[in-house]
Structures are given as C-alpha cells and as structure tokens.
PDB file of C-alpha atoms in Angstrom:
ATOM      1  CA  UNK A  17      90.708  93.474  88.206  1.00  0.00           C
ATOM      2  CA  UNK A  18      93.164  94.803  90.929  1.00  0.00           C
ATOM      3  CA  UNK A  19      96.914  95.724  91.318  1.00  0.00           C
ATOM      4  CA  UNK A  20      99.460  94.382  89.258  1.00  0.00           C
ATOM      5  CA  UNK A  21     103.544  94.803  88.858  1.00  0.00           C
ATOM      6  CA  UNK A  22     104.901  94.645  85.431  1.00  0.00           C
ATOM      7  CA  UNK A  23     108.909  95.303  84.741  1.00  0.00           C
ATOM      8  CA  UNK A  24     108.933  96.538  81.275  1.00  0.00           C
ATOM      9  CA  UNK A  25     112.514  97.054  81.010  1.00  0.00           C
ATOM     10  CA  UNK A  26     115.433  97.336  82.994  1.00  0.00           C
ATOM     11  CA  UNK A  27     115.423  99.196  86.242  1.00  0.00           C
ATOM     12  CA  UNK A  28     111.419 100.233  86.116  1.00  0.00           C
ATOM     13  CA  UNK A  29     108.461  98.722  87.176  1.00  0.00           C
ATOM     14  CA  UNK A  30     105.497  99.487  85.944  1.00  0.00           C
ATOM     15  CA  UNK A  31     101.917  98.995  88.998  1.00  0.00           C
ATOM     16  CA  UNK A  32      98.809  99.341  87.261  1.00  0.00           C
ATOM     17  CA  UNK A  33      95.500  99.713  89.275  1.00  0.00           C
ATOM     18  CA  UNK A  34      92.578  98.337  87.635  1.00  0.00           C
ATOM     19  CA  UNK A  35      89.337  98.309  89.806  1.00  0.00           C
ATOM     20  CA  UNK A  36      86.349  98.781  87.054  1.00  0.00           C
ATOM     21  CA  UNK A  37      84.153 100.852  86.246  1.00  0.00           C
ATOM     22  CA  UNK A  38      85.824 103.996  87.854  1.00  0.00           C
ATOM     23  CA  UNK A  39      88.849 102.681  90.056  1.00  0.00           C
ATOM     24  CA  UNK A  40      87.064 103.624  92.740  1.00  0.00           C
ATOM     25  CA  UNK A  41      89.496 101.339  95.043  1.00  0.00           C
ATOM     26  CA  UNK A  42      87.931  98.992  98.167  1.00  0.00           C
ATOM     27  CA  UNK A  43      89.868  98.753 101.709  1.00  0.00           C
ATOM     28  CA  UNK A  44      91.700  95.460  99.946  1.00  0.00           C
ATOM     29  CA  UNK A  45      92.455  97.281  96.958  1.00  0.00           C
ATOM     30  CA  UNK A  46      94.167 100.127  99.058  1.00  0.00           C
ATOM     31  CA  UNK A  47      96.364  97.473 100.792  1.00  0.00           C
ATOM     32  CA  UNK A  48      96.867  95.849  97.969  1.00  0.00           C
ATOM     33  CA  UNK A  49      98.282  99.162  96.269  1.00  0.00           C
ATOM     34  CA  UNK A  50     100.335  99.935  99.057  1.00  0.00           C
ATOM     35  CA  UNK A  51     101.952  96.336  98.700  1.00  0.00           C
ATOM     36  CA  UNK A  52     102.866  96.500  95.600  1.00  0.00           C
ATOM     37  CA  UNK A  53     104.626  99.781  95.671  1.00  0.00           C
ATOM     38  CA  UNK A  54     106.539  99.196  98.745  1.00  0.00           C
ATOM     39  CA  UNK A  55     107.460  95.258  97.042  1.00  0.00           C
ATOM     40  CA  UNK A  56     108.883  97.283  93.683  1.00  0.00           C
ATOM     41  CA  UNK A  57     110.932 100.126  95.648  1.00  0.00           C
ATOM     42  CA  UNK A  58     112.621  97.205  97.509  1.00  0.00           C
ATOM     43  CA  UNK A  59     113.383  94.843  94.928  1.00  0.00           C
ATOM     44  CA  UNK A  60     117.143  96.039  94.188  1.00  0.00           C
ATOM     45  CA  UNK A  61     116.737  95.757  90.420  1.00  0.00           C
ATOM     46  CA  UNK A  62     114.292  98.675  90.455  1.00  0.00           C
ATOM     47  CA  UNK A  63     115.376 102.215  90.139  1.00  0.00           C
ATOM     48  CA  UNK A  64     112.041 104.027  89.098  1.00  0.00           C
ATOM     49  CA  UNK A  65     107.857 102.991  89.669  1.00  0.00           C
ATOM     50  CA  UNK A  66     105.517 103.839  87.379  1.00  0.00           C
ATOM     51  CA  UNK A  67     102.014 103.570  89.185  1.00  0.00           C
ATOM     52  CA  UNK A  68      99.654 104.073  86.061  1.00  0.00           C
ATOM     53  CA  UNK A  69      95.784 102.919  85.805  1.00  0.00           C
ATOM     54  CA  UNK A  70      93.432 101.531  83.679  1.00  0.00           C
ATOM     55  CA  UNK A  71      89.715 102.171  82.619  1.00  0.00           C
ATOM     56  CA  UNK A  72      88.194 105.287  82.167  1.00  0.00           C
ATOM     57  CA  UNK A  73      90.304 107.704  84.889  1.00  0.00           C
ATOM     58  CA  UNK A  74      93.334 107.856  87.036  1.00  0.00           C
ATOM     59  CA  UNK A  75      91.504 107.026  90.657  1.00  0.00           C
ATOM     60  CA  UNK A  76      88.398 108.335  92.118  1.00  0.00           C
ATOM     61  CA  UNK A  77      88.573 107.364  95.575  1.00  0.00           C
ATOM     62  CA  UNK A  78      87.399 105.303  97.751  1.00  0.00           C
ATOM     63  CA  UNK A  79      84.488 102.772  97.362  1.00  0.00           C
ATOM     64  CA  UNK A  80      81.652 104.867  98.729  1.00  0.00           C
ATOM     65  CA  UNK A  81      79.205 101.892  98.194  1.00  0.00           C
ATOM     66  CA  UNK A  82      81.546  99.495 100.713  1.00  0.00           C
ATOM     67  CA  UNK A  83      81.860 102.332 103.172  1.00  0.00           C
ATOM     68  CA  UNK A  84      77.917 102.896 103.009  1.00  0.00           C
ATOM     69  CA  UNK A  85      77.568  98.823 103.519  1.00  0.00           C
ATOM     70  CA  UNK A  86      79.901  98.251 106.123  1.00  0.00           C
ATOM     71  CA  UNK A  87      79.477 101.244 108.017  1.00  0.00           C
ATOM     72  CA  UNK A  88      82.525 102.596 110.438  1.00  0.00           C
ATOM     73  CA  UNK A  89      84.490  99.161 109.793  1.00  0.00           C
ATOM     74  CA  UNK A  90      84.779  99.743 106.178  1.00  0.00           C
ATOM     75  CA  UNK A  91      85.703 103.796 107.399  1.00  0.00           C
ATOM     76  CA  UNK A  92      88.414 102.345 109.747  1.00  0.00           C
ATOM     77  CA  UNK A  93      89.919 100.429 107.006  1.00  0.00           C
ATOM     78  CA  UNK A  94      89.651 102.963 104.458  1.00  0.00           C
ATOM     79  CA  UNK A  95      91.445 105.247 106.623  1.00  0.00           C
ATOM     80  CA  UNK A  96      94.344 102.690 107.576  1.00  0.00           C
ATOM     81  CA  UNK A  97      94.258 101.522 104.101  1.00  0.00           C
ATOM     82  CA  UNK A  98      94.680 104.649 102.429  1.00  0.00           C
ATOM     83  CA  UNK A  99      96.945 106.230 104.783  1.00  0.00           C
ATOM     84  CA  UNK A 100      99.500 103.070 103.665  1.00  0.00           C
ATOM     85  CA  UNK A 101      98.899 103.286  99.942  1.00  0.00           C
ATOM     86  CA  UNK A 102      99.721 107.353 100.247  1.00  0.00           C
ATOM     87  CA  UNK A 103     102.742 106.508 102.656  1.00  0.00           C
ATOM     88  CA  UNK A 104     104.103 103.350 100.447  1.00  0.00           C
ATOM     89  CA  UNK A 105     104.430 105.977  97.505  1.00  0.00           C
ATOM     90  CA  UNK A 106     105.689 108.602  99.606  1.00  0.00           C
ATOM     91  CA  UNK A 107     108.359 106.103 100.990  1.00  0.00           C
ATOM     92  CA  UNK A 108     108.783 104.114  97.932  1.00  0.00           C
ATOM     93  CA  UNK A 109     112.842 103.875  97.967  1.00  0.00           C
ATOM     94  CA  UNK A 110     112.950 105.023  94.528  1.00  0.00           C
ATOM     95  CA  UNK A 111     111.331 107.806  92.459  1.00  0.00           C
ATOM     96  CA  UNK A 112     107.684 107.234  91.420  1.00  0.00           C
ATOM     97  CA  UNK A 113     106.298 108.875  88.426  1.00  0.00           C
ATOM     98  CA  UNK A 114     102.295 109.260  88.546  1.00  0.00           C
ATOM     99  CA  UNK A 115     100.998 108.411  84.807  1.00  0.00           C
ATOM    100  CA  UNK A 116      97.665 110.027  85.270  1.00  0.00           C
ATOM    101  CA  UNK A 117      94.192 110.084  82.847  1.00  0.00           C
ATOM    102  CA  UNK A 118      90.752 110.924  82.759  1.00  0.00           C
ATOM    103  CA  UNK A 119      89.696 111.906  86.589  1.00  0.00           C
ATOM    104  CA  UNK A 120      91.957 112.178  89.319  1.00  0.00           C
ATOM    105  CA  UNK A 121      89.897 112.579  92.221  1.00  0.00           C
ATOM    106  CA  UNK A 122      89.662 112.072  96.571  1.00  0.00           C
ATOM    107  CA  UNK A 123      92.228 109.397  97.041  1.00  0.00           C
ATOM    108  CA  UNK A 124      93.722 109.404  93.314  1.00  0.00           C
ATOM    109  CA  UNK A 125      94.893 112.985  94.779  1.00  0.00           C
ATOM    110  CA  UNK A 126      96.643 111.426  97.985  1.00  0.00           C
ATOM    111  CA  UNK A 127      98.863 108.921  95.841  1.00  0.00           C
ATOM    112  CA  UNK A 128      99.605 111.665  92.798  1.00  0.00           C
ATOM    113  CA  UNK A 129     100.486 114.691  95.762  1.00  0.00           C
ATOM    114  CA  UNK A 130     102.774 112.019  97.340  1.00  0.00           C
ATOM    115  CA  UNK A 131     104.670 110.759  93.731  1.00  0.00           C
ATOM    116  CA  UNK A 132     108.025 112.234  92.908  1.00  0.00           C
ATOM    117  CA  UNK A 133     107.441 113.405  89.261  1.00  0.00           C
ATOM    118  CA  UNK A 134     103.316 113.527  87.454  1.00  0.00           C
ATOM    119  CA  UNK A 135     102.922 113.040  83.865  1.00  0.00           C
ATOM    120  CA  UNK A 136      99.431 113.736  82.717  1.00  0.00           C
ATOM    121  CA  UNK A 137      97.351 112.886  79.661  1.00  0.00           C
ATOM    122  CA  UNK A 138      95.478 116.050  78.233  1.00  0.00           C
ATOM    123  CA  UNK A 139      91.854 115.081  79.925  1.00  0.00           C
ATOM    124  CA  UNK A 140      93.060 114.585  83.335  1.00  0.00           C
ATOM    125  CA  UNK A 141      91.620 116.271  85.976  1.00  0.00           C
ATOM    126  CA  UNK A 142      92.440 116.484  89.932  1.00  0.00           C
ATOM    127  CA  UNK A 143      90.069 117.265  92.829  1.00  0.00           C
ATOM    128  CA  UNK A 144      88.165 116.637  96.194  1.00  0.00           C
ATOM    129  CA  UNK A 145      85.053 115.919  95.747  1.00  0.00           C
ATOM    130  CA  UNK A 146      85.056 115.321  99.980  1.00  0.00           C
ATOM    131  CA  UNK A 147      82.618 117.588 100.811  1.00  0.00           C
ATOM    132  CA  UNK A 148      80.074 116.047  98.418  1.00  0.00           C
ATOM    133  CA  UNK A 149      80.936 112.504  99.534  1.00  0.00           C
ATOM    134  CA  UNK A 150      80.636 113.128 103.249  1.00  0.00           C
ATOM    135  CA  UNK A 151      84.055 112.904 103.557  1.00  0.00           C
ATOM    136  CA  UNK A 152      87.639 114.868 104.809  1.00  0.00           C
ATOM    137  CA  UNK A 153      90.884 114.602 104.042  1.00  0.00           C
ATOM    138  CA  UNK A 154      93.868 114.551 101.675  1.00  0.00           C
ATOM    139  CA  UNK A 155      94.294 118.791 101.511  1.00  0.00           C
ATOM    140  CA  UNK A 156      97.655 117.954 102.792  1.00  0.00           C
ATOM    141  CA  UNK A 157      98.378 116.016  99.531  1.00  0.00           C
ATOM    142  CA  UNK A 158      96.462 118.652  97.297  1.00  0.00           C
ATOM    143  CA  UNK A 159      98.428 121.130  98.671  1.00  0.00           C
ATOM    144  CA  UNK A 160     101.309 119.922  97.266  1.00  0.00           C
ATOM    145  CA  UNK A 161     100.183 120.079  94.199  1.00  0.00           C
ATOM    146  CA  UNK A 162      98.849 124.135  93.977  1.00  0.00           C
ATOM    147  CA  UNK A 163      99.337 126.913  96.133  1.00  0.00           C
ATOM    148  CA  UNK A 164      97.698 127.261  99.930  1.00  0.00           C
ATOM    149  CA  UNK A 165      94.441 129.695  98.607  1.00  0.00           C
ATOM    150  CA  UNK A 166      93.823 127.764  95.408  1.00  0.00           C
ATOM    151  CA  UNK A 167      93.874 124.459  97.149  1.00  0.00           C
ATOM    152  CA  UNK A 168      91.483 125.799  99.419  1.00  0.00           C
ATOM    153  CA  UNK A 169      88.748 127.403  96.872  1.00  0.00           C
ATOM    154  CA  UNK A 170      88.967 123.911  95.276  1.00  0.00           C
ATOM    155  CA  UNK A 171      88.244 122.024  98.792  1.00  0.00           C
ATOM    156  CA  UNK A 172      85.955 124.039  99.703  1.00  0.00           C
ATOM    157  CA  UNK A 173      84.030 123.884  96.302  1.00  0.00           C
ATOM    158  CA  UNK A 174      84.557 120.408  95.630  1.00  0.00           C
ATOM    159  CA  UNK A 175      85.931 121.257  92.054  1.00  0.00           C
ATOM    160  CA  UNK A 176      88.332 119.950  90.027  1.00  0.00           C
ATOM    161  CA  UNK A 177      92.262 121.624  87.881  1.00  0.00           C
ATOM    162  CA  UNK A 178      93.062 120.563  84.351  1.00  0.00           C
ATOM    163  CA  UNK A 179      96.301 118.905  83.807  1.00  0.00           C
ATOM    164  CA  UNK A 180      97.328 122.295  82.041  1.00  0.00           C
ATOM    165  CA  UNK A 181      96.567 124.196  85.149  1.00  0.00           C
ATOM    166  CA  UNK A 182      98.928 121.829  87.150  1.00  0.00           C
ATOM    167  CA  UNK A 183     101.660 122.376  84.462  1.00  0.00           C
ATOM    168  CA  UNK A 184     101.183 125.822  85.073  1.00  0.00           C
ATOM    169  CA  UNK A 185     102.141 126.036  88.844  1.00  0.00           C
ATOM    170  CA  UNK A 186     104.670 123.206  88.056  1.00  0.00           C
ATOM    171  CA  UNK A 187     102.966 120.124  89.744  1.00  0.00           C
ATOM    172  CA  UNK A 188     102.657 118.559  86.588  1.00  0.00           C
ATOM    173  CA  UNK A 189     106.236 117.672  84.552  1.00  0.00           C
ATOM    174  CA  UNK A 190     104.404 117.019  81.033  1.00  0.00           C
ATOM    175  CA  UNK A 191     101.159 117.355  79.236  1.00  0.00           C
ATOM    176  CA  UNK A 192     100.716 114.490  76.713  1.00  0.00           C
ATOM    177  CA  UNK A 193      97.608 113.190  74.333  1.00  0.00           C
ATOM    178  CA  UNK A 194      96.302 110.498  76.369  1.00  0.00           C
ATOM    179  CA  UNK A 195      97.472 108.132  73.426  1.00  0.00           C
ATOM    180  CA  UNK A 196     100.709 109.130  74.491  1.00  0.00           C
ATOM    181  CA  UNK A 197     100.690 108.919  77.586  1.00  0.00           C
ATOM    182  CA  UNK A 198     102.119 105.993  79.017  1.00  0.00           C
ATOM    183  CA  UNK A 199     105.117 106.341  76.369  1.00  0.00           C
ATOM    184  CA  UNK A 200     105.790 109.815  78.146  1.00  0.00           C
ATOM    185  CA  UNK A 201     105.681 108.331  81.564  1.00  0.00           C
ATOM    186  CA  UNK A 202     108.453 105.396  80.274  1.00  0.00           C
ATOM    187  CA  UNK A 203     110.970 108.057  78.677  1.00  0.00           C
ATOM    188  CA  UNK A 204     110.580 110.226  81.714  1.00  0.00           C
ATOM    189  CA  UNK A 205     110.937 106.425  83.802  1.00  0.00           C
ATOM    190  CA  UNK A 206     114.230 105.916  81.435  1.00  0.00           C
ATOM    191  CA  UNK A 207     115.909 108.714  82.442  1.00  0.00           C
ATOM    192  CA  UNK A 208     115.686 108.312  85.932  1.00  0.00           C
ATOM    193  CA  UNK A 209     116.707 104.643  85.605  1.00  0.00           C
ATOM    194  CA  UNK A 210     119.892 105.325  83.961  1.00  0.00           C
ATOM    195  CA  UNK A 211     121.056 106.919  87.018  1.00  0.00           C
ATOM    196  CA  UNK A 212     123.058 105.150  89.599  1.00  0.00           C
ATOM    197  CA  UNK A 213     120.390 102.871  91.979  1.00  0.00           C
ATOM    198  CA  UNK A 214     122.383 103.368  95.241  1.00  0.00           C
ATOM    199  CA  UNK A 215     122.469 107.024  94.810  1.00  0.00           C
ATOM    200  CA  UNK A 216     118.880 107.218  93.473  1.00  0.00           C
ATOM    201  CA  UNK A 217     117.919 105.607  96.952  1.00  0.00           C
ATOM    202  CA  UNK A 218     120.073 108.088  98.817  1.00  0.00           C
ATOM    203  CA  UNK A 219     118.587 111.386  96.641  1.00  0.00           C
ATOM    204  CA  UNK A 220     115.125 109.881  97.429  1.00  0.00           C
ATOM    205  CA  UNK A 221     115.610 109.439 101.150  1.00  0.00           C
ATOM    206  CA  UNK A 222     117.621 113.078 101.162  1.00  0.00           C
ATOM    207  CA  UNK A 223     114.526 115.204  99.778  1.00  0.00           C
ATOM    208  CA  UNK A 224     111.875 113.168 101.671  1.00  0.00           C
ATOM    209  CA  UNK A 225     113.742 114.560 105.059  1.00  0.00           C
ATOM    210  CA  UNK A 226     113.711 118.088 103.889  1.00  0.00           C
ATOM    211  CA  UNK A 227     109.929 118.268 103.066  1.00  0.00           C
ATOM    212  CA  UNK A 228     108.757 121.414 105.192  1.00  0.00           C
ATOM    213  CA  UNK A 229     105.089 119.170 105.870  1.00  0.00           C
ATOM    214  CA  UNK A 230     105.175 115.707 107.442  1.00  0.00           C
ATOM    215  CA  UNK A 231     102.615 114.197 105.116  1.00  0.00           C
ATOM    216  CA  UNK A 232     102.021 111.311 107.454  1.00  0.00           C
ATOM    217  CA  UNK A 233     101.709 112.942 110.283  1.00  0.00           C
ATOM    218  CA  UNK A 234      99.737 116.096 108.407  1.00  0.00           C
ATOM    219  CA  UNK A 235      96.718 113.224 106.524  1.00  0.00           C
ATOM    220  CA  UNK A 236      96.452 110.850 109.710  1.00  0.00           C
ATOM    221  CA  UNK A 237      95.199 114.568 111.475  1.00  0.00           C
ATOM    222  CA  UNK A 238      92.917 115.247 108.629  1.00  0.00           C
ATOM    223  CA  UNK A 239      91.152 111.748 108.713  1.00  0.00           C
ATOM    224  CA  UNK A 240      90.395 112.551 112.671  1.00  0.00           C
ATOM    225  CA  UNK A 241      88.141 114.472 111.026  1.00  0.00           C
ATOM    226  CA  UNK A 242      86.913 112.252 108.378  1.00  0.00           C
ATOM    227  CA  UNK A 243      86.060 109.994 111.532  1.00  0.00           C
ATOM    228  CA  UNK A 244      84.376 112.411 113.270  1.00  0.00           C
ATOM    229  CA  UNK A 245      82.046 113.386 110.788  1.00  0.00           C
ATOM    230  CA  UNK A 246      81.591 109.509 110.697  1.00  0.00           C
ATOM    231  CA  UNK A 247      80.366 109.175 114.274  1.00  0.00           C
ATOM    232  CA  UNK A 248      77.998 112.486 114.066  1.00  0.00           C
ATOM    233  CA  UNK A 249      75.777 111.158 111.319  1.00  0.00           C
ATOM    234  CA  UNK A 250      76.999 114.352 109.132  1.00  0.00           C
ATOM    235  CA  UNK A 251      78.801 111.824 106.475  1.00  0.00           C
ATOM    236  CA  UNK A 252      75.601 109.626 106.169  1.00  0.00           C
ATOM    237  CA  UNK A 253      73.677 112.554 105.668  1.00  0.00           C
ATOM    238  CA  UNK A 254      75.747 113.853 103.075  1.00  0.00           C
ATOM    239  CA  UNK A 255      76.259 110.403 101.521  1.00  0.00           C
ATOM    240  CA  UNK A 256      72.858 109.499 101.635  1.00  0.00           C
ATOM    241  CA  UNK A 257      72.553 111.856  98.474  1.00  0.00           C
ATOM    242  CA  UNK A 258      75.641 110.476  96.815  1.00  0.00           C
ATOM    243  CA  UNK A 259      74.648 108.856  92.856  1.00  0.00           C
ATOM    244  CA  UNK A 260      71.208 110.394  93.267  1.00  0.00           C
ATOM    245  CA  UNK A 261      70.178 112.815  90.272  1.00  0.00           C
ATOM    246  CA  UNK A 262      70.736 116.385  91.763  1.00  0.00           C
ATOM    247  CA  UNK A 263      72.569 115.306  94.390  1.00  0.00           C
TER     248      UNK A 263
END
C-alpha cells in the first residue's frame, strides 16, 4: 500500500498509487504522491512519468472517513495536500501521461485534468461526486477536460463521462481494453522519451506558461469554498449521509 516509483526502461518512470480498497488517498498519501512526481521529473534520466494505479479504479478522492475523524485538521491537510499532488503533476518537468481505469473520480480528476497526455482503459469513468460528499472543488481541473456547459451539468449533477466521451472532445489520447492498458500508456511513454530531454523540459515549461487558466491559482480559490462549507456545518450535513443506503 502507497506510492511507488518504478523505471521500466530508459527515460520513463513509471508512479503507481496503491491505497486499497478504492484509492481513496489520505492527507499522507497526497504528499506522498506529490513527492514522488516532483522526485521523477527531476531526476535527469527521466524524460516521461507515467502515474498509473492499482486496485479496482484510477482514484476516488479523498479519504472521506479521515476527514469525518479528524475534523477541519484532516480538511486543512487535504486541501494543502491535494493542492501539491495536482501542482507536482502540473509542474512535473517532463510530460506525464495519466494511465487511467475503472473510476476516476473528485481528486483522481485534479491529477488526470493537470497530466499532459490521458490514456484510458475502456471502463474508466471521470466525475465529481463533490456535491454528494459535502465537498467543492477541482471544476478548474474538470474543465480542462470537457467544455465550460458540460463540465458544469456534470458538477452540478454529481455524474460521471465514459472514457469514449473524453475521446470524443479530445481529452482523452486513446481508448484501450483495460488488459491493455498499461502497454498503451508505455508506447505512448516511448515516444515521448525518444525525444531530446533538454528540449522536452523546455516544450513542457513553454506550454505550461501559455495556459489561458492559472490552475493553481484557479483550485486554491475553489477550496475557499470547500472550507467554507467546512466551517458552516453544510459538509457534515451532507457527509453525514455519505456510505448510507439511499444516501
């Protein structure tokens, strides 16, 4: 269980998340991520990250049991903890290619709407399931991943896009049986790598500085929010329903 770094072959590591049952990640495991990431984009033999996951789905979030335990502490640190996992992809110095299964969901969406390039096994899904967790946050990241009205029906609604409906707008580069999966994510990783390091670094830091939406800037609003639905007993409200049958 946790975060691990694996260099497969030359020029790409390979950070697999495994937090059973559901990856639904802990403040540590956030920070944890976020290390890992930021330690393979610096190590100069690296020229493309695979983050990939184990278990039954991609990501779904954040440990809602920890955050219901631990009260605003554990919300602090998710929000720190998150915001650095999101931003260590984001600034990773080389590409990162998202190798994505099963659910996708809350937080899975902030580190998959930051990646360079997603590759996505057939029974993948992507969503925010906020609103029924008693949660904000991360629309800046799903919006970079379908266009401004869809994002919002599927905020607002809490429901989730097929891999297939990703390829369709373009968010998604492949559609792959899940057996096939992290093969697709390694060719894609290959081709990248074979590219010169120094200038990968330089393309990397070139189209980061023309992105039209500062995504730091645009989540670390959003969880202002999160916070404040925190502090007005709205979240534990909302929460106190979550795993309940109906609920």
């Amino acid at each position: 269980m946790g975060v691990s770094t694996s260099c497969v072959e030359k020029g790409i590591a390979v950070v697999t998340v495994g937090f059973p049952p559901v990856n639904a990640l802990p403040v540590a495991g956030w920070s944890a991520l976020a290390d890992a990431v930021r330690a393979a984009g610096r190590d100069p033999e690296v020229r493309c990250v695979v983050l990939t996951a184990e278990g039954r789905g991609f990501n779904a979030g954040v440990d809602i049991k920890e955050i219901q335990k631990d009260g605003n502490s554990a919300l602090i640190g998710a929000n720190h903890a998150c915001a650095e996992a999101f931003a260590a992809v984001y600034d990773c110095a080389v590409p990162v290619v998202a190798a994505v299964h099963g659910f996708c969901l809350g937080g899975g969406i902030g580190l998959v709407g930051n990646a360079d390039v997603i590759v996505a096994s057939e029974d993948a899904v992507f969503g925010l399931p906020e609103l029924d967790r008693g949660a904000l946050g991360a629309a800046t990241h799903l919006a970079r991943l379908v266009p401004q009205h869809l994002m919002r029906a599927l905020y607002y609604t809490s429901r989730t896009a097929t891999a297939a409906e990703l390829h369709a707008h373009g968010s998604v580069w492949r559609v792959v049986p899940r057996g096939e999966l992290r093969a697709a994510a390694l060719t894609l990783a290959r081709e990248i790598a074979a590219k010169d390091g120094q200038l990968l670094r330089l393309a990397k830091a070139a189209i980061n500085g023309i992105d039209p939406v500062d995504v730091r800037r645009s989540y670390r609003f959003e969880q202002g929010f999160t916070f404040e639905a925190g502090l007005s007993g709205v979240a534990d409200r909302v929460r106190a329903g979550f795993g309940k049958e109906g609920a």
